[in-house]
Short mmCIF file of C-alpha atoms and ligand atoms in Angstrom, two decimals:
data_model
loop_
_atom_site.label_atom_id
_atom_site.label_comp_id
_atom_site.label_asym_id
_atom_site.label_seq_id
_atom_site.Cartn_x
_atom_site.Cartn_y
_atom_site.Cartn_z
CA MET A 1 126.37 1.55 -75.40
CA SER A 2 125.84 -1.65 -76.79
CA SER A 3 125.48 -1.81 -80.83
CA ALA A 4 122.08 -3.91 -80.00
CA ASN A 5 120.22 -1.21 -78.62
CA GLN A 6 121.59 1.64 -80.95
CA SER A 7 120.54 -0.09 -83.95
CA ASN A 8 117.02 1.21 -83.71
CA ILE A 9 118.55 4.87 -83.82
CA PRO A 10 118.59 5.93 -87.38
CA VAL A 11 121.66 7.10 -89.12
CA ILE A 12 122.08 8.96 -92.51
CA ALA A 13 125.74 8.43 -93.48
CA ILE A 14 126.94 10.91 -96.20
CA ASP A 15 130.24 9.99 -97.78
CA GLY A 16 132.08 11.78 -100.38
CA PRO A 17 135.50 13.44 -101.45
CA THR A 18 137.04 16.41 -99.81
CA ALA A 19 135.12 19.77 -100.21
CA SER A 20 132.24 18.25 -101.80
CA GLY A 21 129.78 20.02 -99.79
CA LYS A 22 128.76 16.98 -97.39
CA GLY A 23 129.68 18.78 -94.21
CA THR A 24 127.32 21.78 -95.07
CA VAL A 25 124.66 19.42 -96.26
CA ALA A 26 124.88 16.93 -93.57
CA GLN A 27 124.62 19.85 -90.78
CA LEU A 28 121.61 21.32 -92.47
CA VAL A 29 120.15 17.85 -92.56
CA ALA A 30 120.88 17.25 -89.00
CA GLN A 31 119.40 20.61 -88.22
CA ARG A 32 116.29 19.99 -90.06
CA LEU A 33 115.56 16.70 -88.45
CA GLY A 34 116.49 17.69 -84.72
CA TYR A 35 119.53 14.89 -85.26
CA HIS A 36 122.93 14.84 -83.85
CA TYR A 37 125.73 15.46 -86.35
CA LEU A 38 129.24 13.66 -86.63
CA ASP A 39 132.06 15.22 -88.67
CA SER A 40 134.19 12.23 -88.58
CA GLY A 41 137.02 14.26 -90.69
CA ALA A 42 137.38 16.19 -87.83
CA LEU A 43 138.65 13.48 -86.00
CA TYR A 44 141.24 12.84 -88.49
CA ARG A 45 142.12 16.48 -88.72
CA LEU A 46 142.67 16.28 -84.76
CA VAL A 47 145.24 13.48 -84.93
CA GLY A 48 146.74 15.52 -87.96
CA LEU A 49 147.09 18.57 -85.34
CA ALA A 50 147.81 16.87 -82.07
CA SER A 51 150.64 14.89 -83.90
CA PHE A 52 152.14 18.04 -85.33
CA GLN A 53 151.85 19.80 -81.91
CA ARG A 54 154.26 16.93 -80.62
CA GLY A 55 156.49 16.69 -83.77
CA ILE A 56 155.11 13.38 -84.72
CA SER A 57 155.33 12.34 -88.24
CA THR A 58 152.21 11.24 -90.26
CA ALA A 59 154.11 8.23 -91.34
CA VAL A 60 154.75 6.68 -88.03
CA GLU A 61 151.68 4.57 -87.17
CA ALA A 62 152.84 3.39 -83.62
CA ASP A 63 153.09 6.92 -82.73
CA LEU A 64 149.99 8.24 -83.89
CA ILE A 65 147.74 5.51 -82.46
CA PRO A 66 148.21 6.51 -78.98
CA ILE A 67 147.18 9.98 -79.97
CA ALA A 68 144.24 8.68 -81.81
CA GLN A 69 143.20 6.66 -78.79
CA ASN A 70 143.65 9.54 -76.18
CA LEU A 71 142.55 12.43 -77.96
CA ASN A 72 141.04 14.96 -75.45
CA VAL A 73 138.42 16.47 -77.59
CA ASN A 74 135.13 18.35 -76.92
CA PHE A 75 132.73 19.15 -79.60
CA GLN A 76 130.40 22.30 -78.71
CA GLY A 77 127.91 23.22 -81.18
CA ASP A 78 130.15 24.12 -84.12
CA ARG A 79 133.34 24.52 -82.08
CA ILE A 80 135.93 22.03 -81.49
CA PHE A 81 138.11 22.01 -78.53
CA LEU A 82 141.28 19.95 -78.06
CA GLU A 83 143.01 19.93 -74.78
CA GLY A 84 140.40 22.82 -73.67
CA GLN A 85 141.79 24.94 -76.54
CA ASP A 86 139.32 26.03 -79.41
CA VAL A 87 141.02 24.56 -82.52
CA SER A 88 138.07 24.93 -84.82
CA ASP A 89 139.49 27.19 -87.50
CA GLN A 90 143.36 25.81 -87.29
CA ILE A 91 142.05 22.00 -88.04
CA ARG A 92 140.22 23.68 -91.22
CA GLN A 93 143.39 24.77 -92.68
CA GLU A 94 144.84 22.80 -95.92
CA VAL A 95 148.00 21.69 -94.20
CA MET A 96 145.88 19.79 -91.45
CA GLY A 97 143.48 18.48 -94.25
CA GLN A 98 146.55 16.93 -95.74
CA ARG A 99 147.85 15.59 -92.39
CA ALA A 100 144.66 14.37 -91.86
CA SER A 101 144.43 12.35 -94.99
CA GLU A 102 147.98 10.93 -94.26
CA VAL A 103 147.31 9.85 -90.59
CA ALA A 104 144.01 8.21 -91.95
CA VAL A 105 145.73 5.50 -94.11
CA HIS A 106 146.97 3.76 -91.10
CA PRO A 107 144.50 0.97 -90.13
CA GLY A 108 145.55 1.21 -86.38
CA VAL A 109 144.60 5.06 -86.31
CA ARG A 110 141.42 4.46 -87.93
CA GLN A 111 140.54 1.25 -85.44
CA ALA A 112 141.18 3.85 -82.46
CA LEU A 113 138.55 6.05 -83.54
CA VAL A 114 135.63 3.73 -84.58
CA ALA A 115 134.20 3.69 -81.05
CA ARG A 116 134.28 7.41 -80.56
CA GLN A 117 132.40 7.83 -83.83
CA GLN A 118 129.94 5.04 -83.13
CA ALA A 119 128.99 6.71 -79.64
CA PHE A 120 127.58 9.47 -81.67
CA ARG A 121 124.65 7.49 -82.40
CA GLN A 122 122.25 8.89 -80.09
CA SER A 123 118.32 9.24 -80.19
CA PRO A 124 116.90 10.55 -81.95
CA GLY A 125 119.05 10.14 -84.80
CA LEU A 126 122.48 10.93 -86.51
CA VAL A 127 123.99 12.40 -89.59
CA ALA A 128 127.44 11.40 -90.03
CA ASP A 129 129.76 12.31 -92.74
CA GLY A 130 132.79 11.44 -94.08
CA ARG A 131 134.68 8.58 -96.19
CA ASP A 132 133.67 5.26 -94.88
CA MET A 133 130.50 6.06 -92.62
CA ALA A 134 128.15 3.78 -94.69
CA SER A 135 130.95 1.08 -95.54
CA VAL A 136 132.67 0.68 -92.17
CA ILE A 137 131.43 2.74 -89.35
CA PHE A 138 127.53 2.54 -89.91
CA THR A 139 127.02 -0.17 -91.99
CA ASP A 140 123.52 -0.63 -91.00
CA ALA A 141 122.67 3.09 -91.71
CA GLN A 142 119.08 3.63 -92.98
CA THR A 143 119.76 6.31 -95.58
CA LYS A 144 123.32 6.25 -97.45
CA VAL A 145 124.57 9.08 -99.57
CA PHE A 146 127.34 9.28 -101.87
CA LEU A 147 127.75 12.94 -102.38
CA THR A 148 130.26 14.21 -105.24
CA ALA A 149 130.97 17.57 -107.33
CA THR A 150 133.63 17.88 -109.75
CA ALA A 151 137.06 18.75 -108.84
CA GLU A 152 136.94 22.25 -110.27
CA ALA A 153 133.65 23.02 -108.36
CA ARG A 154 135.31 21.82 -105.06
CA ALA A 155 138.23 23.75 -105.45
CA GLU A 156 136.30 26.83 -105.71
CA ARG A 157 134.25 26.05 -102.94
CA ARG A 158 137.36 25.16 -100.60
CA TYR A 159 138.61 28.70 -101.95
CA LYS A 160 135.75 30.45 -101.12
CA GLN A 161 135.62 28.95 -97.46
CA LEU A 162 139.27 29.69 -96.75
CA ILE A 163 138.89 33.15 -97.92
CA ALA A 164 135.97 33.93 -95.82
CA LYS A 165 137.77 32.46 -92.80
CA GLY A 166 140.42 34.89 -93.59
CA PHE A 167 143.04 32.59 -94.73
CA SER A 168 144.80 33.15 -97.77
CA ALA A 169 144.39 30.80 -100.84
CA ASN A 170 145.40 29.94 -104.34
CA ILE A 171 143.08 28.05 -106.50
CA ASP A 172 145.28 26.38 -108.98
CA VAL A 173 147.22 24.86 -105.69
CA LEU A 174 143.99 23.97 -104.06
CA LEU A 175 142.78 21.94 -107.09
CA GLN A 176 146.18 20.06 -106.86
CA ASP A 177 146.01 19.56 -103.32
CA LEU A 178 142.45 17.91 -103.67
CA ARG A 179 143.21 15.65 -106.41
CA GLU A 180 146.19 14.29 -104.56
CA ARG A 181 143.86 14.02 -101.49
CA ASP A 182 141.09 12.13 -103.62
CA ALA A 183 143.68 9.84 -104.88
CA ARG A 184 145.00 9.01 -101.58
CA ASP A 185 141.54 8.79 -99.99
CA ALA A 186 140.31 6.43 -102.71
CA ASN A 187 143.20 4.08 -103.35
CA ARG A 188 144.37 3.22 -99.63
CA SER A 189 143.86 -0.21 -98.89
CA ASN A 190 142.02 0.23 -95.56
CA SER A 191 138.46 1.91 -95.87
CA PRO A 192 138.96 3.68 -99.04
CA LEU A 193 136.38 6.15 -99.95
CA LYS A 194 133.86 4.55 -102.25
CA ALA A 195 129.99 4.29 -102.76
CA VAL A 196 128.65 1.21 -101.17
CA GLU A 197 125.60 -0.75 -102.96
CA GLY A 198 122.52 0.95 -102.27
CA ALA A 199 123.82 4.48 -101.75
CA HIS A 200 121.76 7.42 -103.12
CA HIS A 201 124.30 9.19 -105.58
CA LEU A 202 124.17 12.85 -105.32
CA ASP A 203 126.21 15.12 -107.83
CA THR A 204 126.09 18.71 -106.18
CA THR A 205 128.07 20.47 -109.03
CA SER A 206 125.37 22.46 -110.18
CA MET A 207 123.06 22.33 -107.33
CA THR A 208 122.05 24.73 -104.33
CA ILE A 209 122.75 23.75 -100.97
CA GLU A 210 119.14 23.83 -100.30
CA GLU A 211 118.44 21.42 -103.11
CA ALA A 212 120.94 19.09 -101.96
CA VAL A 213 119.33 19.00 -98.31
CA ASN A 214 115.93 18.66 -99.69
CA GLN A 215 117.03 15.62 -101.70
CA VAL A 216 118.75 14.16 -98.81
CA LEU A 217 115.50 14.62 -96.70
CA LYS A 218 113.31 13.16 -99.17
CA TRP A 219 115.58 10.20 -99.66
CA HIS A 220 115.34 9.72 -95.79
CA GLN A 221 111.74 9.74 -95.54
CA ALA A 222 111.47 6.96 -98.12
CA ASP A 223 114.08 4.99 -96.85
O1 LIG B 1 136.13 15.25 -94.72
P1 LIG B 1 137.37 16.20 -94.33
O2 LIG B 1 138.21 16.64 -95.72
O3 LIG B 1 137.52 16.83 -93.26
O4 LIG B 1 138.66 14.82 -94.14
C1 LIG B 1 140.10 14.95 -93.69
C2 LIG B 1 140.74 13.79 -94.22
O5 LIG B 1 140.22 12.68 -93.24
C3 LIG B 1 140.29 13.22 -95.32
O6 LIG B 1 141.06 13.52 -96.64
C4 LIG B 1 140.40 11.78 -95.27
C5 LIG B 1 140.17 11.46 -93.73
N1 LIG B 1 138.98 11.02 -93.38
C6 LIG B 1 139.05 9.49 -93.33
O7 LIG B 1 139.87 8.84 -93.93
N2 LIG B 1 137.68 8.91 -93.07
C7 LIG B 1 136.71 9.88 -92.62
N3 LIG B 1 135.64 9.08 -92.36
C8 LIG B 1 136.56 11.00 -92.51
C9 LIG B 1 137.97 11.93 -93.03
#
């Protein structure tokens, strides 16, 4: 698919730090509009998992690039299959979030995932969530949203998510982990997390999910 004929297809890019609620908001916006949905973080988590399974360190870019290039992944509804195995819950674990953030610093890994992400841009539209959706992957997105919440609110959300999935969790450890990831994701030299010019800023700390979804839909209508 060439980018020329894809450029008519609207994209809503939602970027923000970990556990900001962007995944939930993005999925609901996609549902309301009947758009496709890209969870770009899942791709980095999959590289984190696939390299872990092969005993490859997140520091060795040369070994990670072929893994990113050859990921045998299948998205089916809200389930994600790696090599035919349902890994949806496994990739949500904190350790895979950390590994994802570590593999994501390597330019070669990021480059290997570009075309795969852009291929999600299909009619009638796409909602894409991540860190560099507006700044790198879909620079011509019709609507760009930078979604944040305080670190404390995000740690609490992540805590609830993990407990609901049956994992054990400690809120102080989570807060420390997400601060570490924020720092790594925002300070890396390649495609760091940042708000682009023209992005709508949405602080969801004291918002309900419904309010956040409606705000994004309103912006999209007006953009
Ligand atoms: O959104 P998430 O928590 O599932 O993302 C996991 C990690 O993947 C995140 O800490 C940084 C990396 N990531 C990235 O570098 N670029 C993206 N577009 C999405 C995620």
